[in-house]
XYZ file of C-alpha atoms in Angstrom:
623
model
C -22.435 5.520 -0.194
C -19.513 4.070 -1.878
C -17.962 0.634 -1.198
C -13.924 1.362 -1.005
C -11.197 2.092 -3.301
C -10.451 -0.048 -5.161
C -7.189 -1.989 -3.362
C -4.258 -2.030 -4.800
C -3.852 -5.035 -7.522
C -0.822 -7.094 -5.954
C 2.472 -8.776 -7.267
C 2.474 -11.785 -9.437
C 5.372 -14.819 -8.224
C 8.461 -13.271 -9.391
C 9.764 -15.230 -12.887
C 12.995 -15.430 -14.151
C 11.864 -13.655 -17.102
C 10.537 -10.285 -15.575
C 11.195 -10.306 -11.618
C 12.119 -7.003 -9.850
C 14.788 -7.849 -8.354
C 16.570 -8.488 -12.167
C 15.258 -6.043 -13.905
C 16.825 -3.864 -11.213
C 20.001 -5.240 -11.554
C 20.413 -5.129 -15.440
C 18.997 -1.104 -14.762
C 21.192 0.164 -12.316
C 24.312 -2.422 -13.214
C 25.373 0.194 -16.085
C 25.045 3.262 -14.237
C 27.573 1.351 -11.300
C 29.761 0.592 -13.702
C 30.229 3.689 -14.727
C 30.331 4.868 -10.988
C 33.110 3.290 -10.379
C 34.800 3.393 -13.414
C 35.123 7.285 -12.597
C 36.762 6.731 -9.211
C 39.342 4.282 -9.892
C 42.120 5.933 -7.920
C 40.187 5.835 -5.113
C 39.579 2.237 -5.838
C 43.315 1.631 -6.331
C 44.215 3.147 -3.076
C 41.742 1.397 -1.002
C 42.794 -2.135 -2.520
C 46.503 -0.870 -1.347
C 45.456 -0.245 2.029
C 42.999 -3.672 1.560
C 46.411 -5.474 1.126
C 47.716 -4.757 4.277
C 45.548 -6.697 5.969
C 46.130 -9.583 3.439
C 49.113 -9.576 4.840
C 48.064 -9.138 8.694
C 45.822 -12.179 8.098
C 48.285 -14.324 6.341
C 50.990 -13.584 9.320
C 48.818 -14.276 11.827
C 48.116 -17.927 10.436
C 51.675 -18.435 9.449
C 53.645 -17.199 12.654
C 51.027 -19.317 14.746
C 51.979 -22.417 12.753
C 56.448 -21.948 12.650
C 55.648 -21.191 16.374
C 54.406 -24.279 17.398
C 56.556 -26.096 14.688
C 60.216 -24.672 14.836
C 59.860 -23.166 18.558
C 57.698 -24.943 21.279
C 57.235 -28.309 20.259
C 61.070 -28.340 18.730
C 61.819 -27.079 22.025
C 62.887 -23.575 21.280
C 60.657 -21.645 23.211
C 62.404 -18.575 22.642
C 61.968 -19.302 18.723
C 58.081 -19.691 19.429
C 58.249 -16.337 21.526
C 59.900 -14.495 18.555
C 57.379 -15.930 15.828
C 54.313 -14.819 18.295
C 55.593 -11.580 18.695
C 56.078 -10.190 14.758
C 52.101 -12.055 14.771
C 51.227 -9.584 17.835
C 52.860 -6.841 15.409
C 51.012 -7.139 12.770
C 48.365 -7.135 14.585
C 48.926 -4.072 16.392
C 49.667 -2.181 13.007
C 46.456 -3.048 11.938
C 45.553 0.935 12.886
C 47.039 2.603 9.685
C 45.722 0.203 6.970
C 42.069 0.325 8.797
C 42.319 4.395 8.821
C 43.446 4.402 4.825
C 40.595 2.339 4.111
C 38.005 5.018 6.060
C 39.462 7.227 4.278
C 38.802 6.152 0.874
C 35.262 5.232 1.276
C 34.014 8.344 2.354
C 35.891 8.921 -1.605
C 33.164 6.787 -2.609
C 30.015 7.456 -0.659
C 30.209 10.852 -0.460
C 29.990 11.874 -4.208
C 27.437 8.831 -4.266
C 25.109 10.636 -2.091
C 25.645 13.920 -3.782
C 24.860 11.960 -6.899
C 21.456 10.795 -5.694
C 20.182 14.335 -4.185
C 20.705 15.915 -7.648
C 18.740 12.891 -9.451
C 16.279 13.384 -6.681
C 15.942 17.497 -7.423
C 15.994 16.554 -11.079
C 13.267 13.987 -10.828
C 10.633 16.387 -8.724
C 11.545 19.233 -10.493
C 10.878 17.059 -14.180
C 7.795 16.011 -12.526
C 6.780 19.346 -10.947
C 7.243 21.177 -14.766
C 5.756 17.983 -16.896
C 2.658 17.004 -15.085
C 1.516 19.528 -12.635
C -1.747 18.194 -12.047
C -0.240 14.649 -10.590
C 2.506 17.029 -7.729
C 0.445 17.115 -4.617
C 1.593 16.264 -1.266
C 1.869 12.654 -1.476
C 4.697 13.364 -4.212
C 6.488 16.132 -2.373
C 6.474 13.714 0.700
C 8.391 11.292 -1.896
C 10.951 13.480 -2.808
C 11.421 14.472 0.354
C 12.283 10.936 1.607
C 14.607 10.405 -1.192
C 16.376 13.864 -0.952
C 17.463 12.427 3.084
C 16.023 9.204 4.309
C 16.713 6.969 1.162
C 19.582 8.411 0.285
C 21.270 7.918 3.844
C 19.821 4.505 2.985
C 22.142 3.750 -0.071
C 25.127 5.797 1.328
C 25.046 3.348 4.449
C 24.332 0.411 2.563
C 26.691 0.811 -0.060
C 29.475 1.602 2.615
C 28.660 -1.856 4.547
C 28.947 -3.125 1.329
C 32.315 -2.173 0.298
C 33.523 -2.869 4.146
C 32.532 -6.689 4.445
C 33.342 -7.789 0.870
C 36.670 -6.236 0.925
C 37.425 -7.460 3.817
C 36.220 -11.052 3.253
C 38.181 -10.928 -0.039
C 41.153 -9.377 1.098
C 41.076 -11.644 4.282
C 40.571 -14.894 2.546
C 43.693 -13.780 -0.179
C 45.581 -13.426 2.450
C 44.624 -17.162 4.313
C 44.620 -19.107 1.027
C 48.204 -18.024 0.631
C 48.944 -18.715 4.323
C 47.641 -22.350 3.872
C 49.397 -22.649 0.545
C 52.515 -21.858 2.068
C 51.885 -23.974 5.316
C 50.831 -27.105 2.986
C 49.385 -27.675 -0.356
C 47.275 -30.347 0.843
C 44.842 -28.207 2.966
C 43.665 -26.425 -0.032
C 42.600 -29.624 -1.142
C 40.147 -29.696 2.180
C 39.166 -26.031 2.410
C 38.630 -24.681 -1.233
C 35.753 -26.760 -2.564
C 33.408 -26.282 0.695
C 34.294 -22.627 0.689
C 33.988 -21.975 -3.113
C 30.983 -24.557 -3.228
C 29.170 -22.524 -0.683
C 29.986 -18.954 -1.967
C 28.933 -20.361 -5.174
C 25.257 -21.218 -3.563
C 25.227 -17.849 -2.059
C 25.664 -16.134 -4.896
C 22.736 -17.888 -6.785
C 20.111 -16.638 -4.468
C 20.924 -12.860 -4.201
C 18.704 -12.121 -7.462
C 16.211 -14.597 -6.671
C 16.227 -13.465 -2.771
C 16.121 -9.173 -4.427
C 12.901 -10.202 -6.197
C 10.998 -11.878 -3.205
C 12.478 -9.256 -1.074
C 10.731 -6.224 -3.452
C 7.680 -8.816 -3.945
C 6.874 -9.096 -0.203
C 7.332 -5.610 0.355
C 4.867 -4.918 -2.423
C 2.646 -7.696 -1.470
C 2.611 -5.866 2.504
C 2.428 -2.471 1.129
C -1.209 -3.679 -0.679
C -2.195 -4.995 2.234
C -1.718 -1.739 4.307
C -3.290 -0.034 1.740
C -6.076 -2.268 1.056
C -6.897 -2.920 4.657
C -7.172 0.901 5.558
C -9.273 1.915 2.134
C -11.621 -0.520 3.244
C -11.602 0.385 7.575
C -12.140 4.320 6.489
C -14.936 2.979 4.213
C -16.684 0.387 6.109
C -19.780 2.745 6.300
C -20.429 3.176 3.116
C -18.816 -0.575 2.407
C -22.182 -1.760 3.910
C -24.735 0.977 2.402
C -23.490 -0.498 -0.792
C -23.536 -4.092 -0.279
C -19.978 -4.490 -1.064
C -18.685 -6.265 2.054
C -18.475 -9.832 0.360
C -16.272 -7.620 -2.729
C -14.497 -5.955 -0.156
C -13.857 -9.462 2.119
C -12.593 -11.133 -1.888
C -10.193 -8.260 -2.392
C -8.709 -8.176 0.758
C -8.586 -12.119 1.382
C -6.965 -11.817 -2.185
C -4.201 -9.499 -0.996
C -3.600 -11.257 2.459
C -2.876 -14.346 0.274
C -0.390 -12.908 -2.329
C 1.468 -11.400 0.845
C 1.455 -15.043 2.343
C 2.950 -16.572 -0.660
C 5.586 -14.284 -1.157
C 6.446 -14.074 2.740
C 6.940 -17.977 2.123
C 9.335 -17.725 -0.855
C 11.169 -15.300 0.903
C 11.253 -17.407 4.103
C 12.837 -20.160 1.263
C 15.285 -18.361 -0.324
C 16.400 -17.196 3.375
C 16.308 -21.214 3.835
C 18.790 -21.799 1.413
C 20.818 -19.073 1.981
C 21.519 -20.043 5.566
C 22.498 -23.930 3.790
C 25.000 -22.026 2.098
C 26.229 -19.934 4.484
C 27.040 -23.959 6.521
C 28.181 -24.799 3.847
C 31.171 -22.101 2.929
C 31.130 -21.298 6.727
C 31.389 -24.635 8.765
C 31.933 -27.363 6.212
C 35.523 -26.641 6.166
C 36.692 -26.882 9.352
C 34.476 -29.904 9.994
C 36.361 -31.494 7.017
C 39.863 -30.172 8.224
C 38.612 -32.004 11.777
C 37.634 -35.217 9.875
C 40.794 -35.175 7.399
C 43.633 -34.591 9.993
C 44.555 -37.790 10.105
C 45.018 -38.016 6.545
C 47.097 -35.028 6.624
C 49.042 -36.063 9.535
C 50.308 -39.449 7.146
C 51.030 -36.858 4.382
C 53.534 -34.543 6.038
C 51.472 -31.664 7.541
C 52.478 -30.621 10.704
C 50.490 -30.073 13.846
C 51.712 -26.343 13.447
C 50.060 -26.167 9.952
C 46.797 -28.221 11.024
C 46.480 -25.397 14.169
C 47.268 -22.371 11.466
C 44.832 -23.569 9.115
C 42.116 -23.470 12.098
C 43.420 -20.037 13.158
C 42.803 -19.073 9.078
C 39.816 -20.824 8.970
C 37.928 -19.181 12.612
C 39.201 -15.854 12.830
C 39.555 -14.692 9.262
C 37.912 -16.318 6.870
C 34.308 -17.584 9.120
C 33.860 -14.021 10.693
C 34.423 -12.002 7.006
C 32.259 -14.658 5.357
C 29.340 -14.292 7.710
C 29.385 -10.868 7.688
C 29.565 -10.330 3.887
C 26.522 -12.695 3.344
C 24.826 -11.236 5.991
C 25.439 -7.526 4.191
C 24.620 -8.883 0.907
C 21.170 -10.588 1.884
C 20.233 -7.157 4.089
C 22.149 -4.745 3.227
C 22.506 -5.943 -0.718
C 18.985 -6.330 -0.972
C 17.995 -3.281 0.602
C 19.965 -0.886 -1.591
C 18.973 -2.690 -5.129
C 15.102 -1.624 -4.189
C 16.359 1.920 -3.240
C 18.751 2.362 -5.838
C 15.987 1.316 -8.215
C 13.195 3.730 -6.717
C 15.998 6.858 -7.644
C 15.705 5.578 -11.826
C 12.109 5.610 -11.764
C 11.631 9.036 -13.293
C 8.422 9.420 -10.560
C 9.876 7.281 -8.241
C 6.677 6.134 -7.340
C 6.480 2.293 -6.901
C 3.689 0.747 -8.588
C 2.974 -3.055 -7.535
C 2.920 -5.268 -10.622
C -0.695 -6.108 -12.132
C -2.723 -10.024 -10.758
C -4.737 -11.744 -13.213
C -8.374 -10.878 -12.310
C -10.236 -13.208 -10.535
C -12.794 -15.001 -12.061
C -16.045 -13.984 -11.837
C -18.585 -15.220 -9.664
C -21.185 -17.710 -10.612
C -24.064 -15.377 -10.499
C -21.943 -11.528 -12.635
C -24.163 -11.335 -15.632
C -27.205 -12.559 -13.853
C -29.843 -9.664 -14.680
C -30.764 -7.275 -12.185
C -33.903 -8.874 -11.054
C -37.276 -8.278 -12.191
C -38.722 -4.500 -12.220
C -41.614 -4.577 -9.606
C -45.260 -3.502 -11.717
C -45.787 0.487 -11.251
C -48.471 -0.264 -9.231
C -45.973 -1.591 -6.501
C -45.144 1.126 -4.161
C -41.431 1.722 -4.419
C -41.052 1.992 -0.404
C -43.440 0.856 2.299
C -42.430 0.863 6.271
C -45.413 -1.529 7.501
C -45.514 -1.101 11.788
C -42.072 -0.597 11.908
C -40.774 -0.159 16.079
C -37.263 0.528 16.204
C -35.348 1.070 19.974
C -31.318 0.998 20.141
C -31.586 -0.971 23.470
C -33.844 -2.909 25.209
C -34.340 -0.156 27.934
C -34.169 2.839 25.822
C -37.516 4.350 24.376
C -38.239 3.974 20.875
C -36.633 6.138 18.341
C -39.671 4.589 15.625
C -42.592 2.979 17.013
C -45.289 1.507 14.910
C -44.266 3.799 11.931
C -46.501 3.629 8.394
C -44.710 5.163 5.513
C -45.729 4.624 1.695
C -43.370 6.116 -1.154
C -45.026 6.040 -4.590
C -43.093 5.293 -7.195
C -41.867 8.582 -8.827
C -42.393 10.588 -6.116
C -40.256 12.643 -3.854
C -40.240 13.185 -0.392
C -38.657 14.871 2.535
C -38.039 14.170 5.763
C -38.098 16.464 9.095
C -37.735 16.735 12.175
C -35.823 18.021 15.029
C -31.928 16.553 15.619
C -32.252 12.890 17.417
C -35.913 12.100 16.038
C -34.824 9.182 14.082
C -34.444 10.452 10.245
C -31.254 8.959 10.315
C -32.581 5.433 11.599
C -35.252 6.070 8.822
C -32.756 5.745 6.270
C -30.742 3.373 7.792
C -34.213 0.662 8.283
C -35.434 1.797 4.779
C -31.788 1.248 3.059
C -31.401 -2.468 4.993
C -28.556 -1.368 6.805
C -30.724 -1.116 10.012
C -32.553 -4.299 11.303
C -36.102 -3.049 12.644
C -37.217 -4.614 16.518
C -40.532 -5.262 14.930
C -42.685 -4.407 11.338
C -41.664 -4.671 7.722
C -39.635 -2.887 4.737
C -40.518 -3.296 1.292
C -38.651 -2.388 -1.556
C -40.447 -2.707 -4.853
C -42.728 -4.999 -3.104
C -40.410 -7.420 -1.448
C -39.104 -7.029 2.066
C -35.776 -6.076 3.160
C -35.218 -8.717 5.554
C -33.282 -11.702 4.010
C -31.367 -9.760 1.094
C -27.889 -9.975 0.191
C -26.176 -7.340 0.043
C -25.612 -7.042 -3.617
C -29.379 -7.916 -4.102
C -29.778 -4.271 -1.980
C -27.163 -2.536 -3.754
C -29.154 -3.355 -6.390
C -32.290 -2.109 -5.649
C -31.306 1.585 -3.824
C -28.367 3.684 -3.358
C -27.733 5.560 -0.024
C -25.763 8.948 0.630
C -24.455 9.431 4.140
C -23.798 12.811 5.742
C -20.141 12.477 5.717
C -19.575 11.521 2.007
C -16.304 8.957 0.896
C -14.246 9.603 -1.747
C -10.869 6.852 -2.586
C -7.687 7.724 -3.978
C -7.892 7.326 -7.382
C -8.620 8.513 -10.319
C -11.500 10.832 -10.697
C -13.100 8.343 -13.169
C -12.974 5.548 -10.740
C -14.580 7.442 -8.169
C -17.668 8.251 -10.042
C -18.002 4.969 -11.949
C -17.366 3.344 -8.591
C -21.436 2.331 -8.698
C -21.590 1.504 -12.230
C -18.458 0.708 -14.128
C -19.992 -0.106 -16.988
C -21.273 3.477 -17.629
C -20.180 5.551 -21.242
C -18.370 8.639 -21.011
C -21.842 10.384 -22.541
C -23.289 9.054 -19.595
C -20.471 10.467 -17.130
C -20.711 13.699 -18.611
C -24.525 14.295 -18.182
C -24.473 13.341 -15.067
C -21.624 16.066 -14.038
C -23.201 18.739 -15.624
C -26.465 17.741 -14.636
C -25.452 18.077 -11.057
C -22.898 20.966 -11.669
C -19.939 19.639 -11.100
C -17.759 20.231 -13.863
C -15.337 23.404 -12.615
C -15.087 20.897 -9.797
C -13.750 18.105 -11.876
C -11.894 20.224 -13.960
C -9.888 21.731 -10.894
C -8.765 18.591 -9.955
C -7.577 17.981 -13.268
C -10.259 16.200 -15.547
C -11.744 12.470 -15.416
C -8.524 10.557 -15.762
C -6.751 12.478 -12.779
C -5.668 11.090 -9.389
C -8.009 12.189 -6.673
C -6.407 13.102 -2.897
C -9.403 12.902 -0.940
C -7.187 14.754 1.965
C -7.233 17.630 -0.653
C -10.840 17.917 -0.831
C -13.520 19.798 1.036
C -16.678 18.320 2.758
C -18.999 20.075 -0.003
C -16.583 18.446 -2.851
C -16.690 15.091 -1.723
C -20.329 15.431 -1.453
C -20.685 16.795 -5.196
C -18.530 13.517 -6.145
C -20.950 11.551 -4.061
C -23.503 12.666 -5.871
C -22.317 12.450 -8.930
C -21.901 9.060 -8.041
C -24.821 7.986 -7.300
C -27.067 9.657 -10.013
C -24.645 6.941 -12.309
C -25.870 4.284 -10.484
C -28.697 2.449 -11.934
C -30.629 2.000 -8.488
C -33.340 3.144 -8.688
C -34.395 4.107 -4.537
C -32.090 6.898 -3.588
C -31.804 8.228 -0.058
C -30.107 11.456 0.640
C -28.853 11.159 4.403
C -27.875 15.413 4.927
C -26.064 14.342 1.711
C -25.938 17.815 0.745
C -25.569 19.782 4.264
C -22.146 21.123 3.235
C -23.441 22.410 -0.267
C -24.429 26.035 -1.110
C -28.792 26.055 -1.210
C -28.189 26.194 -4.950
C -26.199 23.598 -5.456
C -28.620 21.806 -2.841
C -31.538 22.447 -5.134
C -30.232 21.722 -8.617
C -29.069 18.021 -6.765
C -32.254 17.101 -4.867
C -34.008 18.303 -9.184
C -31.540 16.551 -10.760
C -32.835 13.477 -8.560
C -36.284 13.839 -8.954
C -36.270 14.138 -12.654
C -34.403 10.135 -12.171
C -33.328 9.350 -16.102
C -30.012 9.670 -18.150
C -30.265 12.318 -21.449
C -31.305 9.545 -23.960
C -34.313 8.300 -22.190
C -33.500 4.908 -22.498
C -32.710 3.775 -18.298
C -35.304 5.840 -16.663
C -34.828 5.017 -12.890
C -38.607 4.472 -12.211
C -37.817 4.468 -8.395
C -38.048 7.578 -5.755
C -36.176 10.095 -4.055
C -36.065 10.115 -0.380
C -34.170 13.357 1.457
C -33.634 13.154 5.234
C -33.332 17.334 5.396
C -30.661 19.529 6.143
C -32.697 22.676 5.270
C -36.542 23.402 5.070
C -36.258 24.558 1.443
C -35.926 20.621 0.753
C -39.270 19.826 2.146
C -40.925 22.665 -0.544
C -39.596 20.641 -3.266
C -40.716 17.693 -1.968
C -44.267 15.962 -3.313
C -44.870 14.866 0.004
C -42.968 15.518 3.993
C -42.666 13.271 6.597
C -42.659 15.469 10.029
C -41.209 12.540 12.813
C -41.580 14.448 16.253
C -41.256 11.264 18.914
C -45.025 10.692 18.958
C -47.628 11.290 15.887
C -45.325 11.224 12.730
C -47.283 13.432 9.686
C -46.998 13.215 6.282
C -48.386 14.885 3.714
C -47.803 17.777 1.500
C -46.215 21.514 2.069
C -49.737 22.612 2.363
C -51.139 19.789 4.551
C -49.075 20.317 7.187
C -48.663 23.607 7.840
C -52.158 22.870 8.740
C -52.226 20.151 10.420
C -48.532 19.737 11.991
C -47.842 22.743 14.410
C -44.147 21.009 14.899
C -43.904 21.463 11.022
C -45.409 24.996 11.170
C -43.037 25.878 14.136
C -39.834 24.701 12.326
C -41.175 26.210 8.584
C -41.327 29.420 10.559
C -38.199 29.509 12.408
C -36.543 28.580 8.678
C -38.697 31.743 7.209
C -37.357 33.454 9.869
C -33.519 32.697 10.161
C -32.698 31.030 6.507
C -29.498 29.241 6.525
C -26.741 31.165 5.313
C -24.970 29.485 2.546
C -22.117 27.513 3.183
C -19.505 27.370 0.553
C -17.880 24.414 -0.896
C-alpha cells in the first residue's frame, strides 16, 4: 500500500571546502601523528635497516658504471669482474636489511590493530549503553566488521604503505647520490621530471580520497535505492508512485555517474603523473646523451644512470603511487569510519529537486454525494485468453459512506476485485468508476489520489517510524498522527519500537506489526476509497474489528477532513461481513450482494460458509 522508502539522499560534488576525503585527513592526521610519535624507536630502527638498501641501490648503479669505465672498455676486464662482483654482493646481502625491516613493521601494525579493536569495543559498547533503542542487528553487524574485516583492512593497508614509500624513498636516496657521484650533470636531466611528477601525484591524493568516498556513497544509494524500490514495487504501483519512484532512482543513477566520471579524471591525471615522474626521465636521459657525452660523462655513467633510473627508482615509484591511489585511499575511508562514534556512514544531503509543475495543484474536485463512490459497470475479467473468467459481467455499486465486505471461497476473484476497483488491474471488458469518473486513463498520482489500497502482505521501509506512517501524507500534524495510532491501537506497538522518531527494521517486525503500521498508514491518508486486501489476516479478531470501525467511522478527531468515501474489505474472517452494511458473496457464477440478513436467505454459498465460521471460529492469531 505504500510506495518505497524513501532512497537514500546522495552525495553532493566534493568541494574544496567540505569534501570527505579532507575532512578525513585533517580528522585522523592528529591522531597519526601521535601514533607515530609514540613508536619512534621502532621508526628509528626501520630507517637503519631502510639505509641498507640505500646503499645496495647506490652500489649497484655505481659498480655498473667504474665497471664499464675503469675495467672493460679500459681494457681491464679483471677490474670490471671485481667491480661486478662487490655489486652481486650487495645484492646478495640484501636478506638481513629486508628481514630488519619485517621486523619492525609488525612494531607498527600490530599495536595499530590492537588500537582499532579497542576503539571498535568502545564505540558499540558507548552506543549499546547511550542509545539502546538505535543497537539492533544492522549495528552489531557493523561492529562486527570493524572488530575483523576493517581492521585487517587498515593493518594491511597501512603495512603496504610503509613498504612502498620507504622503499621508493630509501631507493631513490640511494640513486640520487649514485648519479651525483657518477656526474653532476645527470641530476640536471633526472630531478625536475621526477620531482615535477611526484609533485602532480601528490596533488590528487585528497582530491582522488574525496571522489573515491563520493562514488562509493553515490553506489551505496544506488544499491539501496534500487532494492527499497524492487521489494516495494507492489505497493509502488497501488500507490501511484512509480513516476516518484522512476525520479528518485534516475536521480541516484545520475549522482553515481558523475562521481564515477570525476573519479575516472582524477585516475586520468594521476596516470599523467605517474609518465611523467616514471618515464620522462629516461626519455630525457635518451634525448640528452649527446649533450652529456660533449660535457665529460662517461658511457659508464650514462649506462649507471639507466640502471638507477629502471630498476630502482621506476619500479619503487610505480608501486608507491599505485599503494597510495589504492591502498592510500582505501585506508583514509576506513580509518575515518573507526572516529565516527557510530561508525555508521551517512551519505551527504542533495538539494531537493524542484517540484513538479503540477505539486500544489488541488486534489481535484469532490464528486456530489449523490455520485456513487464505486461502480463496476459489466466488468469481464480472464487472466488469459483461454482461461475462464475469474469476473464476468460483474455489477457492483458502493454508496458513498457505506461499508462492505467481500466473500467468497479462495481463487473466486476478491483479490482481482480489488485489484480492477483500485486501477491496478486493467478489466477485458466493462467500466470502473471512482467518484463518477472511470478508472481507465488515470495517472497514477490522479489514483493515489482518489483511494488507498492495503495488500495482504503489508510493506514497511527502513526508517524512521514517522516516515513510515506519514509515508501517504507528509503533510500530516503530530495531533493527527497520534489519533490515528490510538484510534487503531497501535501505540504499545510504536512505543516498543521506540517512539515516532525511531529507526524501523522491518526484518524485526512481525506480519501482524507491519500490518498495524499499514494501517496506520493509510487511515493518514486523505483518500478517501480504502480497500482492505486480507489487510488484517495476521491481526488478533479484536484488533481486526477496532481497524475495519476505525475505517468506517472515515474522519480525523476535529471533524474538519471527513473522508466522505467507503470502505471496501476483501475478508479474511466472516465476522467482517457482520460489520459490513452490505456483502458481496462472488462464487464463479451468480455474485450476491446484499445485507447479513439478505443473504443468509437468499445465498446458500453465503449460508454454507456463515455456518462453517459459526461452527469452527478462527482462533486468534497473535501479532
Amino acid at each position: 500500500m505504500s510506495a518505497t522508502a524513501k532512497p537514500p539522499v546522495v552525495a553532493k560534488p566534493p568541494t574544496a571546502e567540505a569534501s570527505p576525503g579532507r575532512g578525513a585527513l585533517r580528522r585522523n592526521l592528529p591522531p597519526a601523528r601521535r601514533f607515530l610519535a609514540g613508536r619512534k624507536r621502532a621508526l628509528v630502527r626501520l630507517g637503519g635497516w631502510s639505509l641498507l638498501e640505500s646503499a645496495q641501490t647506490f652500489l649497484g648503479g655505481y659498480c655498473l658504471a667504474q665497471a664499464l669505465d675503469r675495467g672493460f672498455l679500459a681494457g681491464e676486464t679483471g677490474t670490471g669482474l671485481l667491480w661486478l662482483a662487490v655489486a652481486a654482493a650487495s645484492i646478495l646481502g640484501a636478506g638481513p636489511p629486508m628481514r630488519g625491516v619485517f621486523a619492525q613493521l609488525a612494531e607498527l601494525t600490530e599495536p595499530l590493530r590492537d588500537a582499532l579493536v579497542r576503539r571498535a569495543v568502545r564505540q558499540a559498547l558507548r552506543r549499546a549503553l547511550t542509545d539502546p533503542a538505535r543497537t539492533d542487528d544492522r549495528s552489531d553487524t557493523g561492529a562486527v566488521s570493524r572488530l575483523t574485516h576493517q581492521t585487517e583492512i587498515v593493518r594491511d593497508s597501512f603495512a603496504g604503505l610503509v613498504l612502498t614509500v620507504r622503499a621508493f624513498v630509501f631507493n631513490a636516496v640511494g640513486a640520487l647520490i649514485g648519479l651525483l657521484a657518477l656526474a653532476p650533470e645527470l641530476l640536471l636531466v633526472v630531478l625536475p621530471p621526477l620531482v615535477l611528477g611526484i609533485a602532480l601525484f601528490l596533488a590528487t591524493l585528497l582530491p582522488m580520497a574525496s571522489a573515491q568516498r563520493d562514488f562509493l556513497d553515490a553506489d551505496e544509494a544506488v544499491a539501496e535505492g534500487v532494492g527499497a524500490v524492487s521489494a516495494g514495487h507492489r505497493d509502488l504501483v497501488a500507490c501511484g508512485a512509480q513516476a516518484d519512484a522512476a525520479e528518485r532512482t534516475g536521480r541516484l543513477i545520475d549522482v553515481a555517474e558523475r562521481t564515477s566520471r570525476v573519479l575516472a579524471r582524477w585516475a586520468a591525471l594521476r596516470t599523467v603523473a605517474l609518465g611523467v615522474a616514471g618515464q620522462l626521465p629516461v626519455l630525457l636521459l635518451l634525448v640528452t646523451t649527446p649533450w652529456l657525452l660533449r660535457q665529460g660523462v662517461t658511457t659508464g655513467a650514462l649506462a649507471g644512470a639507466l640502471t638507477y633510473l629502471l630498476q630502482a627508482l621506476l619500479p619503487t615509484l610505480h608501486s608507491m603511487m599505485t599503494a597510495l591511489g589504492a591502498a592510500g585511499t582505501r585506508l583514509l575511508v576506513v580509518v575515518d569510519r573507526f572516529q565516527d562514534a557510530t561508525a555508521v556512514p551517512v551519505p551527504p544531503k542533495v538539494p531537493a529537486p524542484a517540484p513538479a509543475a503540477d505539486a500544489d495543484r488541488p486534489l481535484g474536485r469532490r464528486p456530489s454525494r449523490t455520485v456513487p463512490a464505486v461502480e463496476v459497470r459489466d466488468v469481464t475479467h480472464a487472466y488469459g485468453p483461454d482461461s475462464p473468467p475469474v469476473l464476468e459481467r460483474l455489477h457492483l455499486t458502493v454508496r458513498r459512506g457505506e461499508h462492505i465486505a467481500v466473500v467468497g471461497p479462495s481463487g473466486i476473484g476478491k483479490s482481482t476485485l480489488a485489484g480492477v476497483v483500485s486501477g491496478l488491474v486493467a478489466p477485458d471488458d466493462g467500466t470502473v468508476l471512482l467518484g463518477g469518473e472511470p478508472v481507465t486513463g488515470r495517472t497514477a498520482r490522479d489514483l493515489a489520489d482518489r483511494r488507498v489500497l492495503i495488500p495482504q502482505q503489508a510493506y514497511v521501509f527502513t526508517g524512521s517510524v514517522r516516515d513510515n506512517l506519514l509515508h501517504l501524507r507528509p503533510d500530516a500534524t503530530s495531533r493527527e498522527l497520534a489519533h490515528a495510532v490510538g484510534t487503531l491501537g497501535a501505540e504499545p506497538l510504536v512505543h516498543r519500537l521506540g517512539g515516532p522518531d525511531a529507526v524501523l527494521d522491518p526484518r524485526s517486525l512481525s506480519h501482524g506489526e507491519r500490518q498495524l503500521l499499514a494501517l496506520c498508514r493509510a487511515y493518514l491518508s486523505a483518500a478517501p476509497l480504502v480497500l482492505l486486501d486480507e489487510a488484517t489476516c495476521h491481526l488478533d479478531p479484536a484488533a481486526e474489528a477496532r481497524a475495519e470501525r476505525a475505517f468506517a467511522e472515515r474522519a480525523f478527531t476535529d471533524g474538519t477532513r471527513a473522508r466522505d468515501g467507503a470502505l471496501i474489505v476483501v475478508a479474511h474472517r466472516l465476522s467482517s461481513a457482520r460489520r459490513a452494511d452490505r456483502v458481496l458473496v462472488l462464487d464463479g457464477t451468480t455474485p450476491r450482494f446484499g445485507t447479513h440478513e439478505e443473504l443468509l436467505t437468499s445465498s446458500a454459498l453465503y449460508r454454507d460458509l456463515f455456518g462453517h465460521w459459526q461452527q469452527t471460529p478462527s482462533p486468534p492469531v497473535g501479532r
